[in-house]
Coordinates of C-alpha atoms and ligand atoms in Angstrom, one line a residue:
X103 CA -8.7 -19.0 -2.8
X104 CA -10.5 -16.4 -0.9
X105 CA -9.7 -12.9 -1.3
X106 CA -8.6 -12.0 1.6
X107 CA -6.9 -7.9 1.5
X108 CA -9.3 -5.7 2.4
X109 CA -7.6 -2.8 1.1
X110 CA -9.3 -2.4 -2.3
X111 CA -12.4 -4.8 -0.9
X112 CA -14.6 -1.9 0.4
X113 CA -18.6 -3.6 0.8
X114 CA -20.5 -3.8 -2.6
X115 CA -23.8 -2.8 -3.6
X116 CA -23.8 1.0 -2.9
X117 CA -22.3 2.1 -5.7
X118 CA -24.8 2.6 -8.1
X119 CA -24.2 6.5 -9.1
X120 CA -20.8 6.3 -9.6
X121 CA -17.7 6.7 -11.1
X122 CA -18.8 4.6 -14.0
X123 CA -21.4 7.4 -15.0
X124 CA -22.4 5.2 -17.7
X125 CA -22.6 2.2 -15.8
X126 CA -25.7 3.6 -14.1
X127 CA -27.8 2.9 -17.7
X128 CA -27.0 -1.0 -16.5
X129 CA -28.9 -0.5 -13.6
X130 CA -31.8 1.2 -15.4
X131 CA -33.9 -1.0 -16.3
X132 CA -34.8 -4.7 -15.9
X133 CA -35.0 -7.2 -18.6
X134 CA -37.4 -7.2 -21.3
X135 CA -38.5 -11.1 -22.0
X136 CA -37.1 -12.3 -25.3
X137 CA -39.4 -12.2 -27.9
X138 CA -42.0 -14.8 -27.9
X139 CA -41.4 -15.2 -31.7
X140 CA -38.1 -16.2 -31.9
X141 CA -38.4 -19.8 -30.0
X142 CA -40.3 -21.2 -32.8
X143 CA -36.6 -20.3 -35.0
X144 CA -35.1 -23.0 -36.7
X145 CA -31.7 -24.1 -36.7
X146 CA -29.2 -24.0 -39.4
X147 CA -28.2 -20.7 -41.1
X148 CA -25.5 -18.4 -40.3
X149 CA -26.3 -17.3 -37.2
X150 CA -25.8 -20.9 -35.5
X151 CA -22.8 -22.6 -34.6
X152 CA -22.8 -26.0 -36.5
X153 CA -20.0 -28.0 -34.5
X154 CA -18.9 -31.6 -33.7
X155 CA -19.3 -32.4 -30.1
X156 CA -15.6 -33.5 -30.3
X157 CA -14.5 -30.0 -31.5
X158 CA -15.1 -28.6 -27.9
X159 CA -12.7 -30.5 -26.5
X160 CA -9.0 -30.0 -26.3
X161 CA -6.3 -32.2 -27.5
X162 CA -4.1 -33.4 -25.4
X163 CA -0.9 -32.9 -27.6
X164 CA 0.0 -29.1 -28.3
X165 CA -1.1 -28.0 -31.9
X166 CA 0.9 -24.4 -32.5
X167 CA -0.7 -22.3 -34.7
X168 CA 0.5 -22.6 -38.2
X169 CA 2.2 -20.0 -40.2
X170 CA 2.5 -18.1 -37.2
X171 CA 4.0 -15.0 -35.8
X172 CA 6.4 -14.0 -38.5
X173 CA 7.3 -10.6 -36.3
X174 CA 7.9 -9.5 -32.8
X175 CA 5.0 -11.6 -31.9
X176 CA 5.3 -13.5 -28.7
X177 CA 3.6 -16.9 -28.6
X178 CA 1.1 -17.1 -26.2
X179 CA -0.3 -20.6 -24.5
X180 CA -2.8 -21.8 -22.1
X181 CA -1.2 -22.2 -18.6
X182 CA -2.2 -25.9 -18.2
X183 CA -2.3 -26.5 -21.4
X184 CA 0.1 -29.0 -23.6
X185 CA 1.9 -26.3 -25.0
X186 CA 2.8 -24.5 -21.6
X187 CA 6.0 -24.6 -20.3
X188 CA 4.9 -24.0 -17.0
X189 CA 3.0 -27.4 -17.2
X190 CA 5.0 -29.7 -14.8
X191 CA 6.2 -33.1 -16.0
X192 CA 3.8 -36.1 -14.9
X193 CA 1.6 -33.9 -12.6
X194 CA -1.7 -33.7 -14.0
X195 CA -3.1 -30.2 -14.6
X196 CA -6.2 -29.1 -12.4
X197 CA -9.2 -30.1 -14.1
X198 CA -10.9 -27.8 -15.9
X199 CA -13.5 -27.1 -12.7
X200 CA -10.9 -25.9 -10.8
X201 CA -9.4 -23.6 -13.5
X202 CA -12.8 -22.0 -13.6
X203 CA -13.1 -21.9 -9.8
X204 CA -9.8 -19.9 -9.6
X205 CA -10.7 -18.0 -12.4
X206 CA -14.0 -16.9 -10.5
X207 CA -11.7 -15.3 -7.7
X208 CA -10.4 -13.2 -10.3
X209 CA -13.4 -11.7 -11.6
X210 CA -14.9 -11.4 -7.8
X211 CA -11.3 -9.5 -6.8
X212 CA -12.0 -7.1 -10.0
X213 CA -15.8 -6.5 -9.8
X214 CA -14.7 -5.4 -6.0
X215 CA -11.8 -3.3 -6.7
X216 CA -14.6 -1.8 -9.6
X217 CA -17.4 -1.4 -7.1
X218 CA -15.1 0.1 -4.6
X219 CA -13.5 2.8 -6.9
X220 CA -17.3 3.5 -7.7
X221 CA -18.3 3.9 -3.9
X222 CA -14.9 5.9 -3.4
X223 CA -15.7 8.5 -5.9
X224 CA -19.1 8.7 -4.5
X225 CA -17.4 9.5 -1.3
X226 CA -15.6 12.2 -2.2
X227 CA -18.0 13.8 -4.6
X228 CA -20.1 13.7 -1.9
X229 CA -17.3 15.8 0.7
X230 CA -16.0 17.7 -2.4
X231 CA -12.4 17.9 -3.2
X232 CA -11.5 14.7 -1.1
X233 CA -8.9 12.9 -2.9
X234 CA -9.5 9.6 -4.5
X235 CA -7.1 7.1 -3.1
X236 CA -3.9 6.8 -4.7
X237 CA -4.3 3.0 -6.0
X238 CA -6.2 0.1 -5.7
X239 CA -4.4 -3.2 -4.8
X240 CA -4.5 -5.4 -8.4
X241 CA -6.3 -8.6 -8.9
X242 CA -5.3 -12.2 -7.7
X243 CA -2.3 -13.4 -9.6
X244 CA -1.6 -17.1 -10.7
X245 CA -5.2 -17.4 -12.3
X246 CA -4.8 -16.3 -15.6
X247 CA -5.1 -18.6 -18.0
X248 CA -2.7 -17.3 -20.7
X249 CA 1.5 -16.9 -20.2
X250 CA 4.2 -16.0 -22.6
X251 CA 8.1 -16.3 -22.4
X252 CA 10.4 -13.3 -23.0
X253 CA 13.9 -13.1 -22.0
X254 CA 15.4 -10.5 -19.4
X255 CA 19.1 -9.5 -19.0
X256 CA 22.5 -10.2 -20.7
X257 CA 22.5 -12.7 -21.8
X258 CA 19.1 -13.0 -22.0
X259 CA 17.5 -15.4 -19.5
X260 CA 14.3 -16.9 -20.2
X261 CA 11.5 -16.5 -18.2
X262 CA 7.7 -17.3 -18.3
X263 CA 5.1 -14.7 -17.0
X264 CA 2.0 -13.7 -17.3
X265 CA 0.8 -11.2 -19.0
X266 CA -2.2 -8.7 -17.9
X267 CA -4.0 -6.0 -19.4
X268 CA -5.3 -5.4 -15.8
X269 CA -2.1 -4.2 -14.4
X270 CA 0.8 -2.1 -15.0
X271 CA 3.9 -2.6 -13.3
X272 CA 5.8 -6.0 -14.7
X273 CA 7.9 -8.0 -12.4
X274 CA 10.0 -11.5 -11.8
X275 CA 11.3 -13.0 -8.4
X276 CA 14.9 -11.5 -8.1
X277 CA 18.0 -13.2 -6.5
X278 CA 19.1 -12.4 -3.4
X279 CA 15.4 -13.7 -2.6
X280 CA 14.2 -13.3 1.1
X281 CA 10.9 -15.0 0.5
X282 CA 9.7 -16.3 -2.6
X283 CA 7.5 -18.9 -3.8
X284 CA 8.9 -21.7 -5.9
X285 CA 8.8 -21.2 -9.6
X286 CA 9.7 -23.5 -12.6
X287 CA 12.9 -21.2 -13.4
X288 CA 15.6 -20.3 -11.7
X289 CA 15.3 -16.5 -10.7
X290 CA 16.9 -14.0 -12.0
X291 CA 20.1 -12.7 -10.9
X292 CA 20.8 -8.9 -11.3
X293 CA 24.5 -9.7 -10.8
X294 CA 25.0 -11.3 -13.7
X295 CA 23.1 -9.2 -15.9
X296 CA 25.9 -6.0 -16.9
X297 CA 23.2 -4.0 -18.2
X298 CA 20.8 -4.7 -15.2
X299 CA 20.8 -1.2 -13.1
X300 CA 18.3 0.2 -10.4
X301 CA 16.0 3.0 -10.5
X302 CA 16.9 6.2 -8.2
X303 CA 14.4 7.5 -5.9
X304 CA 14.1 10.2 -8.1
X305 CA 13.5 9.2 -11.8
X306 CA 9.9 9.9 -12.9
X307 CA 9.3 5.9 -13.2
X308 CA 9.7 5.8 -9.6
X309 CA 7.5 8.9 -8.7
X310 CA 4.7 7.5 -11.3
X311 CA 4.6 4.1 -9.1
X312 CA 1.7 4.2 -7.0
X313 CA 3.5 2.6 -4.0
X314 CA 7.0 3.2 -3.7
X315 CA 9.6 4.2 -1.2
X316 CA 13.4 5.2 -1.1
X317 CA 16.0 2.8 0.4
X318 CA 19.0 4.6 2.2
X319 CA 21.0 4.3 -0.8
X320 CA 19.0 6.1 -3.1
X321 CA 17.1 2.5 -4.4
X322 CA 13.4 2.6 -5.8
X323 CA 11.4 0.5 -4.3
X324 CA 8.2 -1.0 -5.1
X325 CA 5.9 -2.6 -4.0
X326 CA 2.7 -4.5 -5.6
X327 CA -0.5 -5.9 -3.4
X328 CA -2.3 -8.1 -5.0
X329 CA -6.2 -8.3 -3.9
X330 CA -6.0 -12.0 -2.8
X331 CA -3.4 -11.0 -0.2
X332 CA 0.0 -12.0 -2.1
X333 CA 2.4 -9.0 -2.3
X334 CA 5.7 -8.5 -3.8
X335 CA 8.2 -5.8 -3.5
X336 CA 11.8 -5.3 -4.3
X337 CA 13.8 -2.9 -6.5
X338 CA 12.6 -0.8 -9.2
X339 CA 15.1 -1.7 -12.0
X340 CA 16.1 -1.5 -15.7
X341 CA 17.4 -4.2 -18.0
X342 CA 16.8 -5.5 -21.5
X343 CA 13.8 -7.4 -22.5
X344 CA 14.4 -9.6 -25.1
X345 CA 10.9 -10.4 -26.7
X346 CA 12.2 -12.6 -30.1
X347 CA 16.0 -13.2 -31.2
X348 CA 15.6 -10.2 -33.0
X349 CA 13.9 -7.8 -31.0
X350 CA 14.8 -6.3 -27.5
X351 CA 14.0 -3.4 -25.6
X352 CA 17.2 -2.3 -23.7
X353 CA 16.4 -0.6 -20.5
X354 CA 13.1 -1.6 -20.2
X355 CA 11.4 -0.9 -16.5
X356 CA 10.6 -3.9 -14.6
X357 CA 10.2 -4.6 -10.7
X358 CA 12.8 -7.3 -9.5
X359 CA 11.4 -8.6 -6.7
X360 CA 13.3 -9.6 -3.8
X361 CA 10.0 -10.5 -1.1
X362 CA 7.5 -12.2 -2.9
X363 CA 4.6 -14.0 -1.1
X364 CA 1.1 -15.5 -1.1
X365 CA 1.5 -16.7 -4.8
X366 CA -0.2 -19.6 -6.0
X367 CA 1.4 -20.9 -9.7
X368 CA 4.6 -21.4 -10.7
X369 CA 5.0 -18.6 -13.5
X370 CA 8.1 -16.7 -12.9
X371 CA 6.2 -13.0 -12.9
X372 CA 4.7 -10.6 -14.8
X373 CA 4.0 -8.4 -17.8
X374 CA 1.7 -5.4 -17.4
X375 CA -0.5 -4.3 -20.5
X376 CA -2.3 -2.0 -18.3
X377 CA -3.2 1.8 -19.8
X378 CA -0.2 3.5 -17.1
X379 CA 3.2 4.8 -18.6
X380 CA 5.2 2.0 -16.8
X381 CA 3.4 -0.4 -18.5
X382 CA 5.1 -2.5 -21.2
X383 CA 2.7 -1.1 -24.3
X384 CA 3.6 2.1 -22.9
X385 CA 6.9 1.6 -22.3
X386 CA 7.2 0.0 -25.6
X387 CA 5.1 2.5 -27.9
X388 CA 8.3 4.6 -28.5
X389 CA 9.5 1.3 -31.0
X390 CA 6.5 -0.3 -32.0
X391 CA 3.6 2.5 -32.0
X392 CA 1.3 2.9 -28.9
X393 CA -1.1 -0.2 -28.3
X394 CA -0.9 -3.9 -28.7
X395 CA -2.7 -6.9 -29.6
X396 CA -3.1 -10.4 -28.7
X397 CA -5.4 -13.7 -30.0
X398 CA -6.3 -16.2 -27.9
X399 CA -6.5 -19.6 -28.8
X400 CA -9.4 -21.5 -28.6
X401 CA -8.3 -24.7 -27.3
X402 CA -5.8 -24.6 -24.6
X403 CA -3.8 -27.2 -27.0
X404 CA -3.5 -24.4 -29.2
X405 CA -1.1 -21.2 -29.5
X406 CA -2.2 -17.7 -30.3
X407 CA 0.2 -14.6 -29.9
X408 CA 0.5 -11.2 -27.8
X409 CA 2.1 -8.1 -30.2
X410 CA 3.3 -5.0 -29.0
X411 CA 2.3 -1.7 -31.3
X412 CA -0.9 -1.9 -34.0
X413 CA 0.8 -0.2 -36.7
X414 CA -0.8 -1.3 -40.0
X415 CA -1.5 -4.7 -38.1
X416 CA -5.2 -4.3 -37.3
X417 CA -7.2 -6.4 -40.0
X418 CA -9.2 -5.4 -42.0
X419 CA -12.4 -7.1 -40.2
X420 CA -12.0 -5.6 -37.0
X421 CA -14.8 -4.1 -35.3
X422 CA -13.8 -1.2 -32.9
X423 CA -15.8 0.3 -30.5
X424 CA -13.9 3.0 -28.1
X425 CA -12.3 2.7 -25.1
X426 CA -14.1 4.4 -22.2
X427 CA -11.7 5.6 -19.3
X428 CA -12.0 5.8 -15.8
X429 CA -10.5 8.2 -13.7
X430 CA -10.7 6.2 -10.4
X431 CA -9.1 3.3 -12.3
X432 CA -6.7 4.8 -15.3
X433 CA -4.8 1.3 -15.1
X434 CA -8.1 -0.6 -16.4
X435 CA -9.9 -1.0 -20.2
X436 CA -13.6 -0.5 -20.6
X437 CA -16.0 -0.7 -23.3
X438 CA -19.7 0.1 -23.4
X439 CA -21.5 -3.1 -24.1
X440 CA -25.0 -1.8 -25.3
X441 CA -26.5 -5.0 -27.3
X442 CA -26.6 -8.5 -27.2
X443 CA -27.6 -10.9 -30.3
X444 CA -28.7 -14.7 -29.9
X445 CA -29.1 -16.7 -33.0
X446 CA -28.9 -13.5 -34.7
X447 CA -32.0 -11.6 -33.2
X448 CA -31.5 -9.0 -30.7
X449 CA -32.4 -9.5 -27.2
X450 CA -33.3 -6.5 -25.5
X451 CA -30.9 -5.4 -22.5
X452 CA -29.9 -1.7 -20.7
X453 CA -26.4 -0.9 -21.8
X454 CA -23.1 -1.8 -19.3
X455 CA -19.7 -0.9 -18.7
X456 CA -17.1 -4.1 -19.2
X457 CA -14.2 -4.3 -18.2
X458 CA -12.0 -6.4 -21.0
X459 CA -9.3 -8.2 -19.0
X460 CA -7.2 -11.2 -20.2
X461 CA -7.0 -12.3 -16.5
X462 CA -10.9 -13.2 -16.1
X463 CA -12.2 -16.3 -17.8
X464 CA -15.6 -16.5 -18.1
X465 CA -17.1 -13.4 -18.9
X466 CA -19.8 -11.7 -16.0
X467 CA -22.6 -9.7 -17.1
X468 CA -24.4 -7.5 -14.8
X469 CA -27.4 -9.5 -13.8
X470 CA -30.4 -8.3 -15.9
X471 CA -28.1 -8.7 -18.8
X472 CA -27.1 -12.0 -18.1
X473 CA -30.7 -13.0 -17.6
X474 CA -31.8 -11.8 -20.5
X475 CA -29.1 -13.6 -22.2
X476 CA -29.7 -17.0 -20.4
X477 CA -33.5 -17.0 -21.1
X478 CA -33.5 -16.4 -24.6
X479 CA -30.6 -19.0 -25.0
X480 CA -31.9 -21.5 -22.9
X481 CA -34.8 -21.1 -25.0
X482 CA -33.1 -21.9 -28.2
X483 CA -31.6 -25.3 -27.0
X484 CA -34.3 -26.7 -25.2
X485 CA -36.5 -29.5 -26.6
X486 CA -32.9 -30.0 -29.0
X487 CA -30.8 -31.2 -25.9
X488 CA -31.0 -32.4 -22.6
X489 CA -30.0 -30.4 -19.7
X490 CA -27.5 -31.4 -17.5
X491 CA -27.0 -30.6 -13.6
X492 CA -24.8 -27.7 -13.0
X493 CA -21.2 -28.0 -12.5
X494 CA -19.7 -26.2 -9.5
X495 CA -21.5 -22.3 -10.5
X496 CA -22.4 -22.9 -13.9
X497 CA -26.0 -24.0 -13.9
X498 CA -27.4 -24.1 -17.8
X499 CA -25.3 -27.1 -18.7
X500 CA -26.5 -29.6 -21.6
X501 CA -26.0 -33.0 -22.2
X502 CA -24.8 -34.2 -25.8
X503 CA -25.1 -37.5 -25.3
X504 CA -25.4 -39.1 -28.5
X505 CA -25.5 -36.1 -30.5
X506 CA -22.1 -36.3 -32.6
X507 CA -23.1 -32.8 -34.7
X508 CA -24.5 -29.9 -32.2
X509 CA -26.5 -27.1 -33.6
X510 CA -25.4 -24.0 -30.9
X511 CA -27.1 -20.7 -31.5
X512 CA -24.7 -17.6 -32.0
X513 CA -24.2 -15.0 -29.3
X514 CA -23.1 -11.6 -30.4
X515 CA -22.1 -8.4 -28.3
X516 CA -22.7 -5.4 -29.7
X517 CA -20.6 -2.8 -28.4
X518 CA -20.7 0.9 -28.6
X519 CA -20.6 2.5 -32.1
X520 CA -22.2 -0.5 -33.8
X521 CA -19.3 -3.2 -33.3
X522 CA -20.6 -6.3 -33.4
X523 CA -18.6 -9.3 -31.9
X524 CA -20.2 -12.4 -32.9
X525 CA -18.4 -15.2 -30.6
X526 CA -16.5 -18.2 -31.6
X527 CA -18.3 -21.3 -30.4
X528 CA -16.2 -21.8 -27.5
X529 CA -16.9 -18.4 -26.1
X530 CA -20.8 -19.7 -26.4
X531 CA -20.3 -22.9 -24.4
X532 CA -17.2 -23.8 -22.2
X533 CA -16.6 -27.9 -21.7
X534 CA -15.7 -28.9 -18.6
X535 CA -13.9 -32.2 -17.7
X536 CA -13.0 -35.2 -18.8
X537 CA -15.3 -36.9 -16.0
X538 CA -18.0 -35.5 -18.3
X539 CA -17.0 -35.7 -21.6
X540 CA -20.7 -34.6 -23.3
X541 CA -21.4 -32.2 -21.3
X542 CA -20.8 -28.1 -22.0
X543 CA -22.7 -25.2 -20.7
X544 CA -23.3 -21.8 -21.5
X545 CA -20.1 -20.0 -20.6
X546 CA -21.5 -16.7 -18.9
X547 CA -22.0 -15.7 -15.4
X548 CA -23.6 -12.6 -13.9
X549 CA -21.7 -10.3 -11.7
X550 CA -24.4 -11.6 -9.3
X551 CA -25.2 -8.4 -7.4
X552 CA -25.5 -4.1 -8.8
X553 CA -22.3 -4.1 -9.8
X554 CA -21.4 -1.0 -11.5
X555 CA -19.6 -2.9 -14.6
X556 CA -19.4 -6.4 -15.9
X557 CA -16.0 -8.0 -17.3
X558 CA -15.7 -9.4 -20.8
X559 CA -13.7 -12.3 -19.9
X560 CA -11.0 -14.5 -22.1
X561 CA -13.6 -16.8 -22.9
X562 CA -15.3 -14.7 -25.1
X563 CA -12.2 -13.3 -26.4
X564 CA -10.7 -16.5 -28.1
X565 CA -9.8 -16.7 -31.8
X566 CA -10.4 -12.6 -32.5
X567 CA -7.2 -10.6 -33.0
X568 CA -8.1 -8.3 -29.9
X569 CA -6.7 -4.7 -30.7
X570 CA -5.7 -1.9 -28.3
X571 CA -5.4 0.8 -30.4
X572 CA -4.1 3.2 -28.1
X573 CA -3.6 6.5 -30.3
X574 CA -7.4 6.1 -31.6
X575 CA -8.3 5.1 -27.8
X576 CA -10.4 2.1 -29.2
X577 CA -10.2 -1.9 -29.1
X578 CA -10.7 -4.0 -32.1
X579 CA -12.2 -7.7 -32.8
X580 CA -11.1 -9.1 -35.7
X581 CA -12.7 -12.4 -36.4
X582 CA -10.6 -15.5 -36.8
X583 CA -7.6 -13.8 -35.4
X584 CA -6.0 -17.5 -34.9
X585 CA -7.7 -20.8 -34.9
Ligands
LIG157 C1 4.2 -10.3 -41.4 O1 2.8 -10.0 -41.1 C2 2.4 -8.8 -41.6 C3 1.0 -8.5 -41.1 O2 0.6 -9.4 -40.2 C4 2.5 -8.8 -43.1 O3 2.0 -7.5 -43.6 C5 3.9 -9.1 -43.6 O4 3.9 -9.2 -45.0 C6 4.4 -10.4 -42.9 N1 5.8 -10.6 -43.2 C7 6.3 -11.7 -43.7 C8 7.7 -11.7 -43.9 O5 5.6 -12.7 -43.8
LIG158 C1 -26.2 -37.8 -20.2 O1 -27.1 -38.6 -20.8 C2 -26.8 -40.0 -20.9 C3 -27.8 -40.8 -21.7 O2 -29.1 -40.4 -21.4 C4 -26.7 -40.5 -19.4 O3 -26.3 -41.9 -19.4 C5 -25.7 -39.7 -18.6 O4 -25.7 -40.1 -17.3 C6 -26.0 -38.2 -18.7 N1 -24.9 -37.5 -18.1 C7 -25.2 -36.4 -17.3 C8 -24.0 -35.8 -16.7 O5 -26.3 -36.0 -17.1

């Protein structure tokens, strides 16, 4: 799907001074070649990835994580995967080329929403004093990959939703529904809820919404545009989430939305992770401590989980680096990549902002970076493996053919402050399709123009315990986080 709103979609490209002052160092310089020396590195050791071929590829039957979650943990699963309850009966899932394809919409609608906060604060550093605009329009919906179920209401009703560190407000389709899309639930229905009530116009969550308005009677209401052109908007309301049996959140800010249209998916709405006070880390941190963290499986038969507050939960591996914030985008989490590592050896590349969103797949690196990346990786595996032709944008695909044990070298980002994230396999090479079961390619794209940040995408996130350690203002990997 197309993005289509052109309200946070301003042209790209002429951004390069911006916001993101520390962006501009990605921009400085091209890529260095990687080091002549390295190619002649053997295999084997610990900085390659010694896999089966097999090991890349999902199950089809869901394998929950064992021991799991023994707190207020919600279980998280892939969308499409066998563990999803959004996964309809008999209907095949979309193959794994179209996941990515929708996927890419996402990380398009966010580099454009980056690169137009970047060319907006140009704008009005350039006429000083103009005021930035109030809010940029959030990313496509439906294309997440990761959803969790959390009850609303009482009795609680159970609802699937996504959840989003790259938004704040969270939502479900509310009865009485003037225009919604279908959804795998039924909706929810205020009315029988006795602790559901509705914001006035004047409660500070209703002034802190970017995009709000006051109904006759005194009602909140919201609305959220999303950058593909879907849109909901409804009441702002309060009612109790109900995250495990034995943890709720009683009047917990949510938007029930009563027009809700241009969604693709079938999730029933919502949860916002973003950095913004509505939010529901920040509207939990008065429980559970500010921040939250999640682990993403890496097989989408598996389960990983999403918990609120860090507490004494961050392990004892964890790399942190700190957050960087952005004034034009205080919704959003950034990191300073400044290093990248292939088969252990350092590849040279200028430093970048990333965005780290749970929303985006595959991760995008601003395009020296991402070149630098692909030559000394490509490197590595030829003369080992065959290549394969591209599949739909990914083009350095391999074909493993007859080669039941792979040899894959280790990618590692290095972020500010010395953390180094060395990747799980499957955030090295991403297999797509069963019409092509030995094929896998490298599971990076470049942002593909001067784009002021790149995005660390889900991808590249699977099996660390992710930390958002809010009151340090820093996010955490901590290796083998869940399998
Ligand atoms: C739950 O997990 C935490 C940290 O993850 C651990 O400290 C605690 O002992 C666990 N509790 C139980 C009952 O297993
Ligand atoms: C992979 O290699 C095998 C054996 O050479 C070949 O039969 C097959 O067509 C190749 N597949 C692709 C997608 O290149």
């Amino acid at each position: 799907m197309a993005s289509r709103s052109s309200r946070c979609a301003p042209p790209r490209g002429s951004c390069l001074a911006a916001v993101l002052a520390v962006a501009a160092a990605a921009l400085a310089g091209a890529a260095a070649p990687f080091l002549p020396g390295a190619a002649a590195a053997e295999a084997g050791g610990p900085d390659w990835h010694a896999v089966s071929a097999r090991s890349l590829r999902p199950s089809t039957a869901c394998t929950p994580a064992e021991g799991a979650s023994n707190s207020s943990a919600l279980k998280v699963v892939h969308r499409h995967g066998p563990c999803s309850p959004l996964r309809s009966r008999g209907a095949a899932p979309p193959s794994p080329i179209e996941i990515l394809r929708r996927n890419r919409d996402r990380a398009t609608s966010m580099l454009r929403k980056i690169a137009g906060a970047a060319a907006a604060t140009n704008a009005a550093r350039a006429s000083k004093g103009a005021h930035l605009p109030a809010h940029w329009a959030t990313a496509t919906l439906g294309t997440n990959n990761y959803v969790v179920t959390v009850g609303l209401g009482t009795p609680a009703r159970y609802f699937t939703v996504e959840f989003d560190t790259g938004s704040d407000l969270s939502w479900v389709q509310c009865e009485p529904c003037k225009d919604c899309y279908e959804q795998r639930d039924p909706l929810f229905d205020p009315a029988k809820s006795p602790t559901f009530s509705t914001v006035p116009c004047g409660a500070r969550e209703c002034r802190e919404l970017p995009s709000q308005t006051c109904s006759p009677d005194n009602r909140c209401r919201f609305e959220c545009a999303y950058a593909d052109g879907s849109q909901t908007d409804g009441d702002l309301a309060r009612d109790t989430l109900t995250l495990t049996p034995s943890d709720a959140i009683r009047g917990f800010v949510f938007g029930c939305g009563h027009r809700n249209s241009g969604f693709f998916g079938t999730e029933d709405g919502l949860l916002g992770l973003g950095r913004k006070s509505v939010s529901l880390s920040s509207q939990a941190a008065g429980r559970y401590g500010p921040g939250f963290s999640y682990c993403l499986p890496s097989l989408s038969s598996g389960t990983g989980y999403l918990a609120l507050g860090v507490g004494g939960g961050a392990p004892a591996n964890a790399q942190f680096t700190p957050m960087v914030p952005s004034r034009a985008l205080p919704s959003l989490y950034f990191l300073r990549l400044t290093g990248i590592k292939v088969a252990g050896r350092a590849v040279k590349v200028p430093a970048a902002s990333m965005l780290i969103d749970s929303g985006t797949q595959l991760t995008s690196l601003p395009d020296g970076t991402f070149a630098a990346l692909w030559s000394a990786f490509a490197r590595l595996m030829a003369g080992r493996y065959r290549r394969a032709p591209g599949l739909s944008f990914l083009d350095t695909c391999y074909n493993f053919t007859g080669h039941a044990a792979l040899q894959v070298p280790s990618v590692a980002l290095v972020f500010a402050g010395g953390a180094t994230v060395s990747l799980d396999v499957s955030g090295v090479l991403v297999k797509l399709g069963s019409d092509e079961p030995d094929v896998a390619c490298l599971a990076f794209t470049s942002t593909g123009d001067d784009a002021p940040a790149g995005i660390l995408g889900s991808q590249q996130q699977k099996t660390f315990a992710v930390v958002y350690d809010v009151a340090n203002q820093r996010v955490g990997f901590g290796a083998k986080g869940c399998a």
